[in-house]
Amino acid sequence: MSQSIFIQVGQCGNQIGWRFWDLALKEHAQVNPKGIYDEAMSSLFRNVDSKTGRDIDPISNLSINAPSTFIKQHKISDLRARCVLIDMEENVINQIKSSPQGFLFRDDQMIMSNSGSGNNWAVGYSEYGTAYHDTLLEAIRRQAETCDSLQSFILCHSIGGGTGSGLGSYLSTQLHDYYPTIYRFSTAIFPNCKDDDVITSPYNSLLSLNTLSESVDCVFPLDNKALTEICERITQKITKASNSYKDSTLKTKMTNNKEIDLLSLKVRETSVQHTIADSFFKQDINLQKNYPKEFKARPFDYMNNIVSQMLLNLTSSVRFPGDLNVDINEISMNLVPFPKLKYIISSLSPLFTISNNSISSSLRNIDQMFSDAFSKDNSLVKADIKNNKFLACALMLRGNVEISDVRRNIEKLKSQLDFIYWNQEGWKTGICSTPSLGQPYSLLALSNNCSVIDTFKDMRKNFIKLYKRKANVHHYTQYIDQDYFQNALNNVNNLIDEYTSLENAIPPSENEMNHWRKSILY
Amino acid sequence: MSIVVIQIGQCGNQIGYNFFNTLSNYLNKKENKILNKKFKKTNTSTFTTTATITTKKQNNINNENDDINNKENKSINANIINLINENVNENRNEKSFKKIINSYNKKNTNTTTTTTTYISNDNDNDNGNSNSNNDDESKDKDWNYWKLKQKLYQHFFNLSTSKSYQSSYTLSTQQKKNNDDYFLNDRKKEKEEKIIENGNKMKYLKNNTDNNNNKTTTTSSFNNNNNSFSETNIKIKARAILVDSEKKVIKNIINKTKGKSWKYDENNVYYEQIGAANNWSFGYYMHGPKAYQSIKNRIQNEVENCIDFDGFLIMQSLAGGTGSGLGSYFTEKLRQDYPYASILNIAIWPYQTGEVVVQNYNIILSIGHLYKYSDAILLMYNNELHSICSTKLNQKSVSFQQINSLISDTLINIFLNKKPLNLPTDSNLSSGLSLFNINNNNNSYNYNNTTILLNQLRKFPFLTSQINKQRQINKSKISMRHFIQHLCPLSKFKLLSLKFVPQISGMSEQFNITNWNGLLRSLSQMALTDKSLDEKLNWMITIKKPYHEYHNPFINFISNILILRGENIPKPITNVTKSTSNSINKTTTTITTTTITSKTNSNLLLREQKKNNINNTNTNTDINTNNNTNADTNTNTNTNTNTNTNTNTNTNNNNNRNNKDHPLTIISSNSYFNYQYVLDNLKLNSNLPIYYSNDTYKYSQSAYLISNSTAIIPKLEEVIEKVIQMYKTKAYIYQYNKYGLTNTHFEKVLLDIEQILYDYKTCIPKV
């Protein structure tokens, strides 16, 4: 089983990571009630023998019927996440440490500093990058050494702030140099272009886009605004069905306890205590009428739940078996036709935060799920993928979905979606038989779509607005050369050009094709 | 024929697993059927035998058994000798031949040690036959069981036993002998089938031998049950190599085999840690060399284990990276290492859309490579199978599991035992042959001599090659090589497709009335119009009208093979009336002694009699034993006549019922399958070879047509069109370049595919 190492950088990255590990743990607890450290788990977690401090090998499927003593040996004893936590502030990491999920992380996986990066890409990239170069790589190397077949790094960061964008992009270049054969994915939280709390975010985001486009295999852009909208929509739905929800929470709590009961002690501890989102949600339901504002003030956990749900779906077929396995490296193979155009829009269906499973937002049927996935509302980026050109599309399915359902829906969607002429049949399907938490089936649609241009255009506009007056540039030039700015601008211009040329691509005439065909063949 | 299966990639492995699983289920059923049948017969026979000789009964049976063995051997060996005689002309020369061998032995004192042991062994056996030891018997019965298993499973499975049994196997010479006999038996049975087919005149003799066979096997199974030969002693392992770039699927499959009657050999498993990322280049250049290096010895091992190695069967998909990339690398390397083995690739053609974005690249690359090294590529189309599943088999939601099981069902029906079916026009020739053989059957040569001869023959390559040639005539009829030879007469046409009927679910089969006429009619039209579904066929398209691109675009065939499966195929209809009379005669003749002859068979039987007598006089030493055997068989037939006549009349009734609906008459009437063969003018393929088997799986009547035809053109064209369009923008090519596929290489493959297309297009007549 191949492994992935999760690298969370900056405040935003760490908060997402926090939710991600919680959900991942729950998901595995659901599948694996005996608490055996199996191969599915080994791709994200490692199991450390508490006495010797060595890693225990996962139990292979071959010997699952082995005697109980053997299983006992493979019980989860000391679970660790395969991840590295990086932040230039102590706050969030300390919170994580003291949280119920804190046992997953050890000090050697955490790299902290006292002073933040001050929302300055250059500080994160240049100053902290060089200063922490050795410790960063050492921590990653230590994680990589515990893997018997490391396949991918999943970088999780925002590109608006300082640490996530600066240090994150620095890290991606280093990973590119030190681990060239290992796939690097970046889950980048794009800033809200309309009204952003950080003034320098246009600089930060374009600068980090520039480095990411060269050093990462795939970028999954996520939009804060789209995420908040999704969360609002979900909660609206939920309030309608709050009565039914009360019953269901009781039920889910019961089942949760029961499920986890068999898991090892530490997992049980964490899960019996309500995770933050759950408790928060409960609070929200109980006190909704009295304190509706409080909920809106801190929607991050919901948003992060959605992001981590998407990440879990992405890695699901690496971890669990299925009819049509999709290895994580197949994603970039199928979705990235040209090395530069690697911005992949993800959309989830059904949309849910973890606690409101199987109630109001539950699906009517499978076909609904497919059509929902391509609607504007379900996309995790503000983009209208339906009315723009597709370069390629991947459907990552989980649960009891059969190939005939997929075929039927692809046929249906084909007429609605506009694919580029040379890739009319650019569909990739993955089916993972293990459903996601609390849902019978779910779909993650990944599309390489021309609608990302809009986001880039907004970012360029904001960037130029600032850069015209050279506002705040002097903060950056302390650390980096001014060429970086020009390069970043050129890069984004190129991207926009390439996407627009594809958007407007017209199939060549038959004569032209035949001529060309002859020229290469004869 | 033994086949080594190589399963590559997720798809290939899942199909392979399904294939072996259904195959073993089927074989198990068949085995039980055989055992049950025999057991029943023993019961009836014991009932019919007079109860007064209960004490002697066991001994009698044993004696019979031995004698019959003896006789069988003789007749078989006589066959062999006759084959020699074809070269050396007369019976007398056989002695001179022996002399040669003896002299040869004397010359080579080194080798005599081995050869003399052979002789002494055989002598021992003869002695052992006369005074049969009980220990030997039990082993013998075990061995009979083993033989049965071996015969059933040898094509795709390796059998191994527990150590104790193996040692006894190597020690006991009796079994060694039996082993030889077993092969001969096989051949003999084949010939007997011929007799059934053509030689109604010889029914009497056949009946005799049939009874003998029944007798021998009955005793064995009878004793099997008594001695409680434990099945668990025999381990069945699939002769398969599992290769994948990911662990998951293989582990899953191996897990599934737990508790099954068969297993994969866990040494034959190879997997990488990282998947091939749907990238042909990754699979071919990165995983290929590593995987082949490490599994090479296992492949060699499996090939060496085969009794009669026939070829490789490679199961793969064309869309993904592992199946296509690794598959093409393996074929290339296997061709290098085993230049004379036949390689058949079973390639799964992906859906038109939806599986993998870069599937068209992968298809082109893998077909381009496979075409160079493989003998034939049998393409299975996912969407066709899917539509069969959804529309004909009434499955609401189709899963890959169902498609895979459909694939494996059809594969089993293609690859399982089958015999050539001769059209009535050819029957004269074959009946002549069978006559010849039967005459030999009655030759009573010294058993001792013939086995020695057989053993000695192995020392003389020039003689064995002759005999082998003769053998191949019989054997090649069921081997994969023969198939491929026929289907791909020219190396530029290698792409095969498959059509099959009936397409109904197993549940509804018993409610449907299937007749051969309907089945063959639709199968013929399906192939002509290239429709995989037995539904909404375009009957307007016929071969009689001139070819037209739009109005009458029929498929042009390079070659075809038809496989029929049904319970009473081989009985030629033209002789049905005769056979009924024959059977009646038989009952009369068998009850009396051999001297009494019926009116229809009188001449033949008299001839037989004469020959018997002549042989008896020729070999004076064996007269006694021969007489004994005759007497024994007579008594046997007496006891068994009741049951036999019953079965005979039953089958005849069936025959009569299906008189009009018989594949032979249908096909020979030339109303279906009267295709145009492109290579007719080259005198390569003018007729449609038909194979049949009475063993049915799933359907009581089914027909399969493997064809090499121009139907592939539109499919290949579609793919190449897409590839060219995509390649023009160089989309995704950088991923292939990353692992070593150069653009020039890619363009070369494109050119190869264009050449294939061009070759196939030349088969279409120009309007």
GROMACS .gro file of N, CA, C and O in nm, chain B residues 531-583:
model
  212
 1053LYS      N    1  -2.267  -0.737  -3.507
 1053LYS     CA    2  -2.345  -0.695  -3.391
 1053LYS      C    3  -2.318  -0.797  -3.281
 1053LYS      O    4  -2.323  -0.918  -3.305
 1054SER      N    5  -2.293  -0.746  -3.163
 1054SER     CA    6  -2.266  -0.841  -3.056
 1054SER      C    7  -2.395  -0.885  -2.989
 1054SER      O    8  -2.401  -0.989  -2.926
 1055LEU      N    9  -2.498  -0.802  -3.006
 1055LEU     CA   10  -2.624  -0.832  -2.940
 1055LEU      C   11  -2.710  -0.918  -3.030
 1055LEU      O   12  -2.724  -0.891  -3.148
 1056ASP      N   13  -2.770  -1.017  -2.971
 1056ASP     CA   14  -2.862  -1.102  -3.045
 1056ASP      C   15  -2.999  -1.037  -3.043
 1056ASP      O   16  -3.094  -1.088  -2.986
 1057GLU      N   17  -3.007  -0.921  -3.104
 1057GLU     CA   18  -3.131  -0.845  -3.096
 1057GLU      C   19  -3.130  -0.741  -3.207
 1057GLU      O   20  -3.026  -0.681  -3.236
 1058LYS      N   21  -3.241  -0.719  -3.265
 1058LYS     CA   22  -3.255  -0.617  -3.370
 1058LYS      C   23  -3.148  -0.633  -3.477
 1058LYS      O   24  -3.077  -0.538  -3.511
 1059LEU      N   25  -3.133  -0.752  -3.523
 1059LEU     CA   26  -3.032  -0.774  -3.627
 1059LEU      C   27  -3.085  -0.725  -3.760
 1059LEU      O   28  -3.205  -0.729  -3.788
 1060ASN      N   29  -2.994  -0.679  -3.840
 1060ASN     CA   30  -3.031  -0.629  -3.970
 1060ASN      C   31  -3.028  -0.744  -4.071
 1060ASN      O   32  -2.923  -0.786  -4.117
 1061TRP      N   33  -3.146  -0.793  -4.100
 1061TRP     CA   34  -3.151  -0.911  -4.189
 1061TRP      C   35  -3.142  -0.872  -4.335
 1061TRP      O   36  -3.142  -0.956  -4.422
 1062MET      N   37  -3.139  -0.741  -4.358
 1062MET     CA   38  -3.131  -0.698  -4.498
 1062MET      C   39  -2.992  -0.724  -4.556
 1062MET      O   40  -2.975  -0.737  -4.676
 1063ILE      N   41  -2.896  -0.727  -4.468
 1063ILE     CA   42  -2.759  -0.744  -4.517
 1063ILE      C   43  -2.734  -0.891  -4.545
 1063ILE      O   44  -2.745  -0.975  -4.456
 1064THR      N   45  -2.703  -0.920  -4.666
 1064THR     CA   46  -2.674  -1.059  -4.699
 1064THR      C   47  -2.551  -1.063  -4.789
 1064THR      O   48  -2.516  -0.965  -4.854
 1065ILE      N   49  -2.494  -1.178  -4.790
 1065ILE     CA   50  -2.374  -1.195  -4.872
 1065ILE      C   51  -2.410  -1.213  -5.019
 1065ILE      O   52  -2.329  -1.195  -5.106
 1066LYS      N   53  -2.537  -1.244  -5.043
 1066LYS     CA   54  -2.575  -1.274  -5.181
 1066LYS      C   55  -2.583  -1.148  -5.266
 1066LYS      O   56  -2.552  -1.148  -5.383
 1067LYS      N   57  -2.626  -1.040  -5.199
 1067LYS     CA   58  -2.626  -0.914  -5.273
 1067LYS      C   59  -2.483  -0.864  -5.285
 1067LYS      O   60  -2.399  -0.897  -5.203
 1068PRO      N   61  -2.457  -0.782  -5.386
 1068PRO     CA   62  -2.321  -0.730  -5.398
 1068PRO      C   63  -2.288  -0.635  -5.284
 1068PRO      O   64  -2.375  -0.567  -5.231
 1069TYR      N   65  -2.162  -0.630  -5.253
 1069TYR     CA   66  -2.117  -0.545  -5.143
 1069TYR      C   67  -2.137  -0.399  -5.177
 1069TYR      O   68  -2.103  -0.355  -5.286
 1070HIS      N   69  -2.193  -0.329  -5.082
 1070HIS     CA   70  -2.202  -0.184  -5.098
 1070HIS      C   71  -2.175  -0.119  -4.964
 1070HIS      O   72  -2.219  -0.165  -4.860
 1071GLU      N   73  -2.103  -0.009  -4.971
 1071GLU     CA   74  -2.053   0.052  -4.848
 1071GLU      C   75  -2.166   0.090  -4.752
 1071GLU      O   76  -2.151   0.082  -4.631
 1072TYR      N   77  -2.279   0.134  -4.806
 1072TYR     CA   78  -2.387   0.178  -4.719
 1072TYR      C   79  -2.505   0.082  -4.720
 1072TYR      O   80  -2.560   0.050  -4.617
 1073HIS      N   81  -2.539   0.037  -4.839
 1073HIS     CA   82  -2.661  -0.041  -4.848
 1073HIS      C   83  -2.642  -0.185  -4.800
 1073HIS      O   84  -2.730  -0.241  -4.739
 1074ASN      N   85  -2.531  -0.239  -4.829
 1074ASN     CA   86  -2.511  -0.378  -4.791
 1074ASN      C   87  -2.367  -0.402  -4.743
 1074ASN      O   88  -2.289  -0.471  -4.809
 1075PRO      N   89  -2.332  -0.342  -4.634
 1075PRO     CA   90  -2.191  -0.352  -4.593
 1075PRO      C   91  -2.165  -0.475  -4.506
 1075PRO      O   92  -2.157  -0.466  -4.385
 1076PHE      N   93  -2.156  -0.589  -4.565
 1076PHE     CA   94  -2.128  -0.707  -4.483
 1076PHE      C   95  -1.979  -0.716  -4.449
 1076PHE      O   96  -1.895  -0.651  -4.510
 1077ILE      N   97  -1.954  -0.795  -4.350
 1077ILE     CA   98  -1.817  -0.810  -4.302
 1077ILE      C   99  -1.746  -0.915  -4.387
 1077ILE      O  100  -1.804  -1.018  -4.421
 1078ASN      N  101  -1.621  -0.886  -4.418
 1078ASN     CA  102  -1.542  -0.985  -4.491
 1078ASN      C  103  -1.453  -1.061  -4.394
 1078ASN      O  104  -1.387  -1.001  -4.310
 1079PHE      N  105  -1.452  -1.190  -4.410
 1079PHE     CA  106  -1.383  -1.271  -4.311
 1079PHE      C  107  -1.251  -1.324  -4.363
 1079PHE      O  108  -1.239  -1.359  -4.481
 1080ILE      N  109  -1.157  -1.326  -4.276
 1080ILE     CA  110  -1.030  -1.389  -4.308
 1080ILE      C  111  -1.035  -1.535  -4.264
 1080ILE      O  112  -0.992  -1.624  -4.335
 1081SER      N  113  -1.088  -1.556  -4.146
 1081SER     CA  114  -1.108  -1.694  -4.102
 1081SER      C  115  -1.206  -1.696  -3.986
 1081SER      O  116  -1.227  -1.596  -3.920
 1082ASN      N  117  -1.261  -1.812  -3.963
 1082ASN     CA  118  -1.359  -1.829  -3.858
 1082ASN      C  119  -1.340  -1.963  -3.791
 1082ASN      O  120  -1.294  -2.058  -3.855
 1083ILE      N  121  -1.378  -1.970  -3.667
 1083ILE     CA  122  -1.386  -2.100  -3.601
 1083ILE      C  123  -1.518  -2.103  -3.525
 1083ILE      O  124  -1.553  -2.008  -3.455
 1084LEU      N  125  -1.588  -2.210  -3.543
 1084LEU     CA  126  -1.717  -2.223  -3.476
 1084LEU      C  127  -1.706  -2.331  -3.369
 1084LEU      O  128  -1.654  -2.439  -3.394
 1085ILE      N  129  -1.752  -2.297  -3.251
 1085ILE     CA  130  -1.751  -2.395  -3.142
 1085ILE      C  131  -1.894  -2.417  -3.098
 1085ILE      O  132  -1.967  -2.322  -3.069
 1086LEU      N  133  -1.934  -2.541  -3.093
 1086LEU     CA  134  -2.069  -2.574  -3.053
 1086LEU      C  135  -2.064  -2.653  -2.924
 1086LEU      O  136  -1.976  -2.736  -2.904
 1087ARG      N  137  -2.156  -2.624  -2.838
 1087ARG     CA  138  -2.167  -2.703  -2.716
 1087ARG      C  139  -2.310  -2.747  -2.697
 1087ARG      O  140  -2.402  -2.665  -2.696
 1088GLY      N  141  -2.327  -2.876  -2.686
 1088GLY     CA  142  -2.461  -2.927  -2.668
 1088GLY      C  143  -2.452  -3.074  -2.639
 1088GLY      O  144  -2.345  -3.134  -2.655
 1089GLU      N  145  -2.561  -3.133  -2.596
 1089GLU     CA  146  -2.550  -3.269  -2.544
 1089GLU      C  147  -2.541  -3.377  -2.652
 1089GLU      O  148  -2.470  -3.474  -2.637
 1090ASN      N  149  -2.614  -3.359  -2.760
 1090ASN     CA  150  -2.609  -3.468  -2.859
 1090ASN      C  151  -2.572  -3.417  -2.996
 1090ASN      O  152  -2.645  -3.431  -3.092
 1091ILE      N  153  -2.459  -3.356  -3.002
 1091ILE     CA  154  -2.414  -3.305  -3.132
 1091ILE      C  155  -2.357  -3.414  -3.222
 1091ILE      O  156  -2.396  -3.424  -3.337
 1092PRO      N  157  -2.269  -3.499  -3.170
 1092PRO     CA  158  -2.186  -3.573  -3.265
 1092PRO      C  159  -2.262  -3.676  -3.347
 1092PRO      O  160  -2.209  -3.723  -3.446
 1093LYS      N  161  -2.380  -3.713  -3.307
 1093LYS     CA  162  -2.450  -3.818  -3.380
 1093LYS      C  163  -2.499  -3.764  -3.513
 1093LYS      O  164  -2.585  -3.677  -3.518
 1094PRO      N  165  -2.446  -3.812  -3.620
 1094PRO     CA  166  -2.489  -3.761  -3.749
 1094PRO      C  167  -2.633  -3.802  -3.777
 1094PRO      O  168  -2.674  -3.916  -3.753
 1095ILE      N  169  -2.707  -3.708  -3.825
 1095ILE     CA  170  -2.850  -3.730  -3.841
 1095ILE      C  171  -2.880  -3.831  -3.951
 1095ILE      O  172  -2.973  -3.909  -3.942
 1096THR      N  173  -2.798  -3.828  -4.053
 1096THR     CA  174  -2.827  -3.912  -4.169
 1096THR      C  175  -2.832  -4.059  -4.131
 1096THR      O  176  -2.894  -4.139  -4.199
 1097ASN      N  177  -2.768  -4.091  -4.022
 1097ASN     CA  178  -2.761  -4.231  -3.986
 1097ASN      C  179  -2.855  -4.271  -3.874
 1097ASN      O  180  -2.845  -4.380  -3.820
 1098VAL      N  181  -2.940  -4.179  -3.838
 1098VAL     CA  182  -3.021  -4.205  -3.719
 1098VAL      C  183  -3.103  -4.331  -3.735
 1098VAL      O  184  -3.108  -4.416  -3.647
 1099THR      N  185  -3.165  -4.344  -3.848
 1099THR     CA  186  -3.252  -4.460  -3.867
 1099THR      C  187  -3.171  -4.589  -3.857
 1099THR      O  188  -3.215  -4.686  -3.799
 1100LYS      N  189  -3.054  -4.578  -3.913
 1100LYS     CA  190  -2.970  -4.697  -3.907
 1100LYS      C  191  -2.933  -4.731  -3.764
 1100LYS      O  192  -2.936  -4.845  -3.723
 1101SER      N  193  -2.898  -4.625  -3.691
 1101SER     CA  194  -2.845  -4.650  -3.558
 1101SER      C  195  -2.950  -4.716  -3.469
 1101SER      O  196  -2.918  -4.798  -3.385
 1102THR      N  197  -3.076  -4.677  -3.490
 1102THR     CA  198  -3.178  -4.740  -3.408
 1102THR      C  199  -3.183  -4.890  -3.435
 1102THR      O  200  -3.185  -4.971  -3.342
 1103SER      N  201  -3.180  -4.920  -3.562
 1103SER     CA  202  -3.184  -5.063  -3.596
 1103SER      C  203  -3.060  -5.131  -3.541
 1103SER      O  204  -3.064  -5.241  -3.489
 1104ASN      N  205  -2.952  -5.054  -3.552
 1104ASN     CA  206  -2.826  -5.106  -3.501
 1104ASN      C  207  -2.835  -5.143  -3.355
 1104ASN      O  208  -2.790  -5.249  -3.313
 1105SER      N  209  -2.890  -5.053  -3.281
 1105SER     CA  210  -2.892  -5.075  -3.137
 1105SER      C  211  -2.976  -5.197  -3.103
 1105SER      O  212  -2.943  -5.273  -3.013
   0.00000   0.00000   0.00000
